[in-house]
GROMACS .gro file of C-alpha atoms in nm:
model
  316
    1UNK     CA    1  -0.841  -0.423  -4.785
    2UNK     CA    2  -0.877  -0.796  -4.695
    3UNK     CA    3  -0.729  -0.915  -4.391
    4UNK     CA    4  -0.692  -1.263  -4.198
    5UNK     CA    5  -0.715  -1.310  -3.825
    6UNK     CA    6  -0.541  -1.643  -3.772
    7UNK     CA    7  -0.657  -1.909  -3.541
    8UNK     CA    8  -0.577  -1.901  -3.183
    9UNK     CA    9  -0.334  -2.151  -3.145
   10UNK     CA   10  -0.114  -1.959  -3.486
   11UNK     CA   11  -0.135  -1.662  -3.298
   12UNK     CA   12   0.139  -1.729  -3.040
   13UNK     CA   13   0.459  -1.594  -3.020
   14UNK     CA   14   0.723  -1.864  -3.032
   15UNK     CA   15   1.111  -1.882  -3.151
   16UNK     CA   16   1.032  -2.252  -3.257
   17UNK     CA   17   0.964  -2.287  -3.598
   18UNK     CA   18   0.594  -2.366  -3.678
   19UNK     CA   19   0.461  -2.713  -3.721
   20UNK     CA   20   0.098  -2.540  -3.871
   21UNK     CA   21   0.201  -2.463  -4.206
   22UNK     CA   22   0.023  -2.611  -4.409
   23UNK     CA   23  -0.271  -2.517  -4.215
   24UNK     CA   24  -0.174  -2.157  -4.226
   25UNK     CA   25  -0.158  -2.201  -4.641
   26UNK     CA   26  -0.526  -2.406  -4.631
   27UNK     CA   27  -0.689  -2.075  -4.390
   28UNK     CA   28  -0.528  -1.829  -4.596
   29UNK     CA   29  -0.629  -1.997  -4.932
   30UNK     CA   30  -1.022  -1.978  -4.827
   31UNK     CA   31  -0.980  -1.566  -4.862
   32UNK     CA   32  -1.108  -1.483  -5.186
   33UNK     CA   33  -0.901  -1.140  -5.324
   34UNK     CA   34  -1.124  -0.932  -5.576
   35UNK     CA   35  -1.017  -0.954  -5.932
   36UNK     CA   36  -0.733  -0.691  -6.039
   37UNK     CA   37  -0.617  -0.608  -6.396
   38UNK     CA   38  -0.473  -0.871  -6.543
   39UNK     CA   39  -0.071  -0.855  -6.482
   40UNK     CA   40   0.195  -0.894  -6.778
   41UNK     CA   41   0.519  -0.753  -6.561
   42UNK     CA   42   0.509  -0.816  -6.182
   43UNK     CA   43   0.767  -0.694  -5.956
   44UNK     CA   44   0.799  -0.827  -5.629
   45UNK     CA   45   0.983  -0.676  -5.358
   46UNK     CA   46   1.032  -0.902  -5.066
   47UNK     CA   47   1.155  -0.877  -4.723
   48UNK     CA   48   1.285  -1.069  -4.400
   49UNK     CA   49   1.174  -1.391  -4.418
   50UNK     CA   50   0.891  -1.325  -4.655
   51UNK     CA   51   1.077  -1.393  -4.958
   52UNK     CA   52   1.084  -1.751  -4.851
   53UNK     CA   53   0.713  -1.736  -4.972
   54UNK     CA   54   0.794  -1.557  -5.272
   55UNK     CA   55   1.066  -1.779  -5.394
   56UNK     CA   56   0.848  -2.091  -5.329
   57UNK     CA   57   0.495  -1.949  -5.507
   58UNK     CA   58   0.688  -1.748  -5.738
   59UNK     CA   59   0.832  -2.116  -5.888
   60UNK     CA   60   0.492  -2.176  -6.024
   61UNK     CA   61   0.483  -1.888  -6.222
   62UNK     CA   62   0.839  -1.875  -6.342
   63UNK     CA   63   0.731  -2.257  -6.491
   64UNK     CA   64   0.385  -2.240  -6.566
   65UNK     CA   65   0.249  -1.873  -6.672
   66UNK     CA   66   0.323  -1.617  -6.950
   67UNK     CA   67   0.353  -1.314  -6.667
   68UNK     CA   68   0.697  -1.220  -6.582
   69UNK     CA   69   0.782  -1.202  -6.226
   70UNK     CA   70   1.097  -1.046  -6.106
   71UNK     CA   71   1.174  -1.119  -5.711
   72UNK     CA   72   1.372  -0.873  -5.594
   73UNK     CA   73   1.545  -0.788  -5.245
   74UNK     CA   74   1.701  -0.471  -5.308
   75UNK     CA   75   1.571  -0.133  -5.245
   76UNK     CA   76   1.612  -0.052  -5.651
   77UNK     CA   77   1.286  -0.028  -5.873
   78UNK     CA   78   1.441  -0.121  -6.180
   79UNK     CA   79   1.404   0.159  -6.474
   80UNK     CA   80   1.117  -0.154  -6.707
   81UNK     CA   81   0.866  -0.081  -6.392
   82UNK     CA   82   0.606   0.217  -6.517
   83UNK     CA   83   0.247   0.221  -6.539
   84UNK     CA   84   0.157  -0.132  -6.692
   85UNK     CA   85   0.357  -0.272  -6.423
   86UNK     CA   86   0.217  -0.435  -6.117
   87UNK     CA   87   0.423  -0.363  -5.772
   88UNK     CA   88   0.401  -0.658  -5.477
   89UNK     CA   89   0.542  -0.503  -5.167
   90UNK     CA   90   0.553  -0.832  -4.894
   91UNK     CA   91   0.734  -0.740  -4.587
   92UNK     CA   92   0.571  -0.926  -4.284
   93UNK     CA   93   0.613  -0.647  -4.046
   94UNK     CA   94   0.561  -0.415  -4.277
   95UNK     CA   95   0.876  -0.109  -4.092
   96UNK     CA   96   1.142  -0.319  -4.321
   97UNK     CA   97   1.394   0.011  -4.383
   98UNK     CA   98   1.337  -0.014  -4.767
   99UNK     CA   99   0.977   0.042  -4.765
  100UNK     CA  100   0.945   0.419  -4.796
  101UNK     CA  101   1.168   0.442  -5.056
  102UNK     CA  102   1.030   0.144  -5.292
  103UNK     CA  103   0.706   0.259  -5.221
  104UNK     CA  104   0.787   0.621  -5.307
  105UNK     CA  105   0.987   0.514  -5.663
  106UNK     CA  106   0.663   0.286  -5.734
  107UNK     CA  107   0.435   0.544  -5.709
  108UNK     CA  108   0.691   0.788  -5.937
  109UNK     CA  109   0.621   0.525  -6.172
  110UNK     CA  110   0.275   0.497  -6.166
  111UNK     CA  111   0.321   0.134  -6.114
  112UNK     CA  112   0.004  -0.091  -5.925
  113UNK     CA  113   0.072  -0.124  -5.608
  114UNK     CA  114  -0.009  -0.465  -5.392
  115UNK     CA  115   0.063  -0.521  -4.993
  116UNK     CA  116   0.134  -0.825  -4.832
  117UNK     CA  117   0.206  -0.693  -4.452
  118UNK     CA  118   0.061  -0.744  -4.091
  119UNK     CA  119   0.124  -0.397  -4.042
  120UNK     CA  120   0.390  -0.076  -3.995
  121UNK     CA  121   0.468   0.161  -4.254
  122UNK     CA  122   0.357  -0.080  -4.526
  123UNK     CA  123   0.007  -0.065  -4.433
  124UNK     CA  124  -0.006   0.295  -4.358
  125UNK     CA  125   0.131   0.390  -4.657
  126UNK     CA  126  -0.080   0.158  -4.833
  127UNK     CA  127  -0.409   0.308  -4.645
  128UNK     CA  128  -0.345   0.655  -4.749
  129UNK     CA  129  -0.252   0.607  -5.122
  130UNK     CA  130  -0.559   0.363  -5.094
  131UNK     CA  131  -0.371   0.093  -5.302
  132UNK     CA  132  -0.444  -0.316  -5.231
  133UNK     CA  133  -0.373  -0.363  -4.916
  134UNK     CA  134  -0.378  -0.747  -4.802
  135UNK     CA  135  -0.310  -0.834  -4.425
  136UNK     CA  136  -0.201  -1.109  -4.249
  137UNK     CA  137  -0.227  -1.226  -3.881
  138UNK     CA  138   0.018  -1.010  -3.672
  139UNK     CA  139   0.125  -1.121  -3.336
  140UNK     CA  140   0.348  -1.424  -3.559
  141UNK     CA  141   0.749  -1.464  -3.555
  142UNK     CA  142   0.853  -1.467  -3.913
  143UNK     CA  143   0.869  -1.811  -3.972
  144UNK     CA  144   0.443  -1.839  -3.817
  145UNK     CA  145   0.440  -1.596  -4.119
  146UNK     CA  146   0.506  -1.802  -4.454
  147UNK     CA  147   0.259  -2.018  -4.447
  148UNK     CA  148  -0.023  -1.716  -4.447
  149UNK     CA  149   0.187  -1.537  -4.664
  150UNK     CA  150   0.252  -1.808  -4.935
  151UNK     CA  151  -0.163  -1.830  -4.903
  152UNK     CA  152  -0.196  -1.480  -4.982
  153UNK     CA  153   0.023  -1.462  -5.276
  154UNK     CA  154  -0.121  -1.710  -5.425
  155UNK     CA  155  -0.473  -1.578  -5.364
  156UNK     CA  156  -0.342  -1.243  -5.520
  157UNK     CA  157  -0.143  -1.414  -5.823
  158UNK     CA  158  -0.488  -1.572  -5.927
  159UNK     CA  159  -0.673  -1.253  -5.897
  160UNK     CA  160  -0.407  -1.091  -6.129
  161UNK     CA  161  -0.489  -1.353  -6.401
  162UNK     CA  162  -0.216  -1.655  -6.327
  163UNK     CA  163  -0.450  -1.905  -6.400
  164UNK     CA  164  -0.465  -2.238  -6.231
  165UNK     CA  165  -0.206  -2.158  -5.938
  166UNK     CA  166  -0.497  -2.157  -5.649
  167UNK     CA  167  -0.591  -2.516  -5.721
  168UNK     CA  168  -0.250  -2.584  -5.796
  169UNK     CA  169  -0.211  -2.487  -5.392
  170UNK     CA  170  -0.463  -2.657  -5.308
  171UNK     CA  171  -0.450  -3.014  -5.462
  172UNK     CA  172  -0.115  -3.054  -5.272
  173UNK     CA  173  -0.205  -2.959  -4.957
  174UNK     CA  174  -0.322  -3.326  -4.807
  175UNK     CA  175   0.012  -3.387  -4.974
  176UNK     CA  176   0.220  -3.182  -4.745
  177UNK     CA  177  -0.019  -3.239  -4.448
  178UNK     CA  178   0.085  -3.609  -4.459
  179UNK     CA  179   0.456  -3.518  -4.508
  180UNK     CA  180   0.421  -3.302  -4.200
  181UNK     CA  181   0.267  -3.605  -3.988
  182UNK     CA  182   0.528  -3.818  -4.117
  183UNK     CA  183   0.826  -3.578  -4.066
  184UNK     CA  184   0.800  -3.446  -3.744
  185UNK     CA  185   0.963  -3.571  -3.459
  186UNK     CA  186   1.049  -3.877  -3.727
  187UNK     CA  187   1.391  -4.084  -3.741
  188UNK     CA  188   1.491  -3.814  -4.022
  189UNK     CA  189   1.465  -3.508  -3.833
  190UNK     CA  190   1.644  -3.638  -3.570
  191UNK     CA  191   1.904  -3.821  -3.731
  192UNK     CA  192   1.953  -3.515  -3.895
  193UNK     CA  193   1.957  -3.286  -3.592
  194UNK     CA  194   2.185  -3.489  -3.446
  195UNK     CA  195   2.431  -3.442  -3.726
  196UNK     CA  196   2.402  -3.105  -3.765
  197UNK     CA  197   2.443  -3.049  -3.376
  198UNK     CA  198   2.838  -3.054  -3.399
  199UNK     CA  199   2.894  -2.937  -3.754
  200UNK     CA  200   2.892  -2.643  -3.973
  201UNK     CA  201   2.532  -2.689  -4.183
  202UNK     CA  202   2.584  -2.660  -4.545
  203UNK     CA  203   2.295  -2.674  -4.813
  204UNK     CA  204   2.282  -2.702  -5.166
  205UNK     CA  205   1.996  -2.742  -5.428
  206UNK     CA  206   1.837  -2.621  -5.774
  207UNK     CA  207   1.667  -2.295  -5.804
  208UNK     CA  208   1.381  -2.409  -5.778
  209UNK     CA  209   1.417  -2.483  -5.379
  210UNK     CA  210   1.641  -2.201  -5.354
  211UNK     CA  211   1.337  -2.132  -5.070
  212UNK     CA  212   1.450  -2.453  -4.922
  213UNK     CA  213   1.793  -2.367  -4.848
  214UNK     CA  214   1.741  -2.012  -4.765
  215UNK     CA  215   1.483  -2.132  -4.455
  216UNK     CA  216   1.730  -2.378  -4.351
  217UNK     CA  217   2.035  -2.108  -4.347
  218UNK     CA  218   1.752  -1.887  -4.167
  219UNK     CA  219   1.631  -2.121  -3.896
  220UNK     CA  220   1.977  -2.226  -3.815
  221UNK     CA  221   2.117  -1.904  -3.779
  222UNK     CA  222   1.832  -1.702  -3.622
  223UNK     CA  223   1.682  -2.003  -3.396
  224UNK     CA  224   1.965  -2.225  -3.303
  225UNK     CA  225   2.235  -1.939  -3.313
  226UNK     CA  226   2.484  -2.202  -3.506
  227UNK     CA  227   2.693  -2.044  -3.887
  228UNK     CA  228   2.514  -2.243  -4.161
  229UNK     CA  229   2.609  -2.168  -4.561
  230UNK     CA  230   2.425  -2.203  -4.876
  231UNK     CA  231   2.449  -2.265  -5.250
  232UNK     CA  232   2.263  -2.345  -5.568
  233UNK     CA  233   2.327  -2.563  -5.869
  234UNK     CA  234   2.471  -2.534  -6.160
  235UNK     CA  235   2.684  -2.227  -5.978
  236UNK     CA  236   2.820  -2.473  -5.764
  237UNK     CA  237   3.064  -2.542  -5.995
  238UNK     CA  238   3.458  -2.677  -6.047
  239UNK     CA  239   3.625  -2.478  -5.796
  240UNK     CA  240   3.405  -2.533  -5.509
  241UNK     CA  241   3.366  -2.886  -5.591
  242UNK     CA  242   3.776  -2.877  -5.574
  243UNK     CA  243   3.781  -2.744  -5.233
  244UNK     CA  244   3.518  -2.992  -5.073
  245UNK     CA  245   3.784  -3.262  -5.171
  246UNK     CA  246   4.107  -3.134  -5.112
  247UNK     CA  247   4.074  -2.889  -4.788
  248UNK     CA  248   4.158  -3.049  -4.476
  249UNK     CA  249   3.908  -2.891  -4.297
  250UNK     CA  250   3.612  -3.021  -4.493
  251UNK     CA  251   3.525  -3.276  -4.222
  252UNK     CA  252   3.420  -2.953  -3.986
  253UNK     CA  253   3.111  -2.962  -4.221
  254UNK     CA  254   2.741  -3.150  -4.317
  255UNK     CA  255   2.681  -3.118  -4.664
  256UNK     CA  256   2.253  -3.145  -4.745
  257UNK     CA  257   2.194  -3.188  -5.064
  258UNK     CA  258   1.811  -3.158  -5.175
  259UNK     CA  259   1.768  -3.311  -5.501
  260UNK     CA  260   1.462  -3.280  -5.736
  261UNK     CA  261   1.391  -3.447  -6.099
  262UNK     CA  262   1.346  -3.128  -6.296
  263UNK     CA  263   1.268  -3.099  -6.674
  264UNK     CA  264   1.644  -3.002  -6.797
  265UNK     CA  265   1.847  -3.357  -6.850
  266UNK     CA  266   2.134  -3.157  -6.783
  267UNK     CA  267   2.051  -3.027  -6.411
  268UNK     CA  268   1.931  -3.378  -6.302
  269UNK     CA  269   2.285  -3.489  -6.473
  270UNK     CA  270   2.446  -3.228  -6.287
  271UNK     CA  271   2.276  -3.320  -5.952
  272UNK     CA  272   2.362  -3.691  -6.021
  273UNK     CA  273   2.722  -3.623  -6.044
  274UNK     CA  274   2.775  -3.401  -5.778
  275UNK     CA  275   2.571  -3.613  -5.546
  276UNK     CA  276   2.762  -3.918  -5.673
  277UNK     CA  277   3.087  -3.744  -5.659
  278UNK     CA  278   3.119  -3.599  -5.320
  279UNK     CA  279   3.035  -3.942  -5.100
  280UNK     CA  280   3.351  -4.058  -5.249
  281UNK     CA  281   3.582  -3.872  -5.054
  282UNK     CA  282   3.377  -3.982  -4.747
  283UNK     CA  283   3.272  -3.620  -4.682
  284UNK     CA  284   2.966  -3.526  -4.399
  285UNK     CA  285   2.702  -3.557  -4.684
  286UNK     CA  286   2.355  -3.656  -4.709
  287UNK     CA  287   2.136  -3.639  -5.026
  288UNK     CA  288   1.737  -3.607  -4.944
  289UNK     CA  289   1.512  -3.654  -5.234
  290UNK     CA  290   1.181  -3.400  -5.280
  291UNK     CA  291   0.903  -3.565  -5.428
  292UNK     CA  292   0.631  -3.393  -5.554
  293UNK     CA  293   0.420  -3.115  -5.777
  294UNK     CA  294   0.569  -2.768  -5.862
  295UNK     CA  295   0.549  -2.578  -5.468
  296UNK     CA  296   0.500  -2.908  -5.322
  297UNK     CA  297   0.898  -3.022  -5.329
  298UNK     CA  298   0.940  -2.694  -5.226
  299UNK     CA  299   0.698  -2.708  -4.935
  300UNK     CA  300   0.797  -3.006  -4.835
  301UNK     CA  301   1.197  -2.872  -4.780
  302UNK     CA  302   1.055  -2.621  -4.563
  303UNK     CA  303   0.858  -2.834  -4.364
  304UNK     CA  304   1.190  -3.073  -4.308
  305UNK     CA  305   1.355  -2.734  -4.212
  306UNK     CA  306   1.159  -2.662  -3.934
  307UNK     CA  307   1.128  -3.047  -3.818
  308UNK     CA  308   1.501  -3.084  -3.807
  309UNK     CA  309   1.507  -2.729  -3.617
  310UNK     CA  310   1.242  -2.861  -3.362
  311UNK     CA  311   1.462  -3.183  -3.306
  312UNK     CA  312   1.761  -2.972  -3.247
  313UNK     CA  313   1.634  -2.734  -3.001
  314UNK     CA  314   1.437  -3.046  -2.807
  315UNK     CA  315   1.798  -3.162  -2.801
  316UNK     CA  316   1.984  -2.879  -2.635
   0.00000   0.00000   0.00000
């Protein structure tokens, strides 16, 4: 069992979003995981707000390694998982209701068993069957969470043979630490407060970021109480692009569209058009451009997420 204790400051309760992430991903990254058996199938059930951490790591592997990785928020095991397969179980409290029965259905299947929790049934379950068990800090809201929990994934990824994804982590980290400096309580985050203050939040991107827009739709909702919507690209397709210009009520919205220069010519021709398309019905848009390594964009959405969130509940 390897577990993380969290600096004092982390450790504070708050409903603001955090401004320490990237810390939180530097502490966590300096816990070493012992080696496992090298993975070929992962599954990875994850839960709350942790699968904002397993979307974002999980883009590394989905681009970079040979080991599939299925993230997956149901309560299903699906019928591939057996005893070559390697079960992640990341639930930050650890008492989400779907926990006894993935956890009984993975051990039906012999599968390996990994925990990413702070605690609850997780860890107790996880304790008696004597399986990896890999804590967090507790005492954390669940957006104080991802940054220790991206850490830890990617310190357990590595140990189950996905090669170069710790120093991946780590060579963007000054990276995202300057992005942080530069983006909090910037001209950005509260321009874009400001818009969002008296209009319905709306926020579309690849799958790549689909992290990104999932922590905005989060922090919005959760935090600041206010309907926000989502969406990903290429399924944002001909009909919805219809109704953005032809409904009257299209100017009750803010349209945030992250865009990213991917390897497929035809999603950056996709994002192109859309992004050049919309503007010309003079609709609530604005286009924000991620920069960066695999993670990093990713990272960096989040990060602009919680700014933007800050700004807005300064402004109340």
């Amino acid at each position: 069992m390897l577990s993380l204790t969290g600096s004092g400051s982390s450790l504070m309760i708050s409903d603001a979003p955090t401004k320490l992430l990237p810390e939180h991903i530097q502490e966590s990254l300096d816990i070493d995981v012992p080696k496992q058996k090298p993975a070929s199938m992962i599954c990875l059930f994850n839960f709350e707000a942790s699968n904002i951490a397993a979307d974002t790591v999980s883009s590394y592997v989905f681009s970079r390694s040979d080991v599939q990785v299925h993230t997956i928020v149901d309560r299903v095991v699906p019928a591939w998982v057996n005893e070559t397969s390697d079960v992640i179980i990341m639930s930050y409290s650890g008492n989400s209701p779907e926990i006894d029965a993935i956890y009984e259905a993975a051990k039906l299947r012999r599968a390996r068993i990994h925990c990413i929790t702070s605690g609850g049934r997780l860890a107790e379950l996880c304790k008696e069957n004597k399986d990896n068990l890999l804590l967090v800090p507790k005492g954390l809201n669940n957006f104080d969470a991802t940054g220790y929990e991206i850490g830890t994934l990617v310190n357990l990824y590595e140990a189950m043979g996905i090669k170069g994804i710790k120093d991946a982590m780590k060579a963007i980290i000054p990276d995202i630490i300057r992005y942080r400096d530069e983006t909090w309580n910037s001209k950005l985050a509260w321009k874009l407060s400001v818009k969002l203050s008296d209009r319905i939040p709306v926020i579309y991107c690849v799958g790549e970021l689909r992290a990104v827009h999932k922590r905005w739709k989060m922090l919005i909702n959760q935090v600041i109480g206010k309907l926000a919507f989502s969406g990903e690209l290429p399924e944002f397709d001909h009909n919805e692009i219809v109704s953005w210009t032809e409904d009257r009520n299209n100017r009750e919205f803010m349209i945030l569209m992250f865009r990213i220069r991917t390897d497929s010519e035809l999603l950056n021709k996709i994002e192109d058009t859309v992004t050049g398309l919309l503007p010309e019905y003079k609709l609530n848009i604005k286009v924000i451009d991620l920069e960066g390594e695999l993670m990093e964009r990713a990272i960096k959405g989040i990060i602009l997420a919680d700014a933007v969130v800050g700004c807005m509940m300064e402004g109340e």
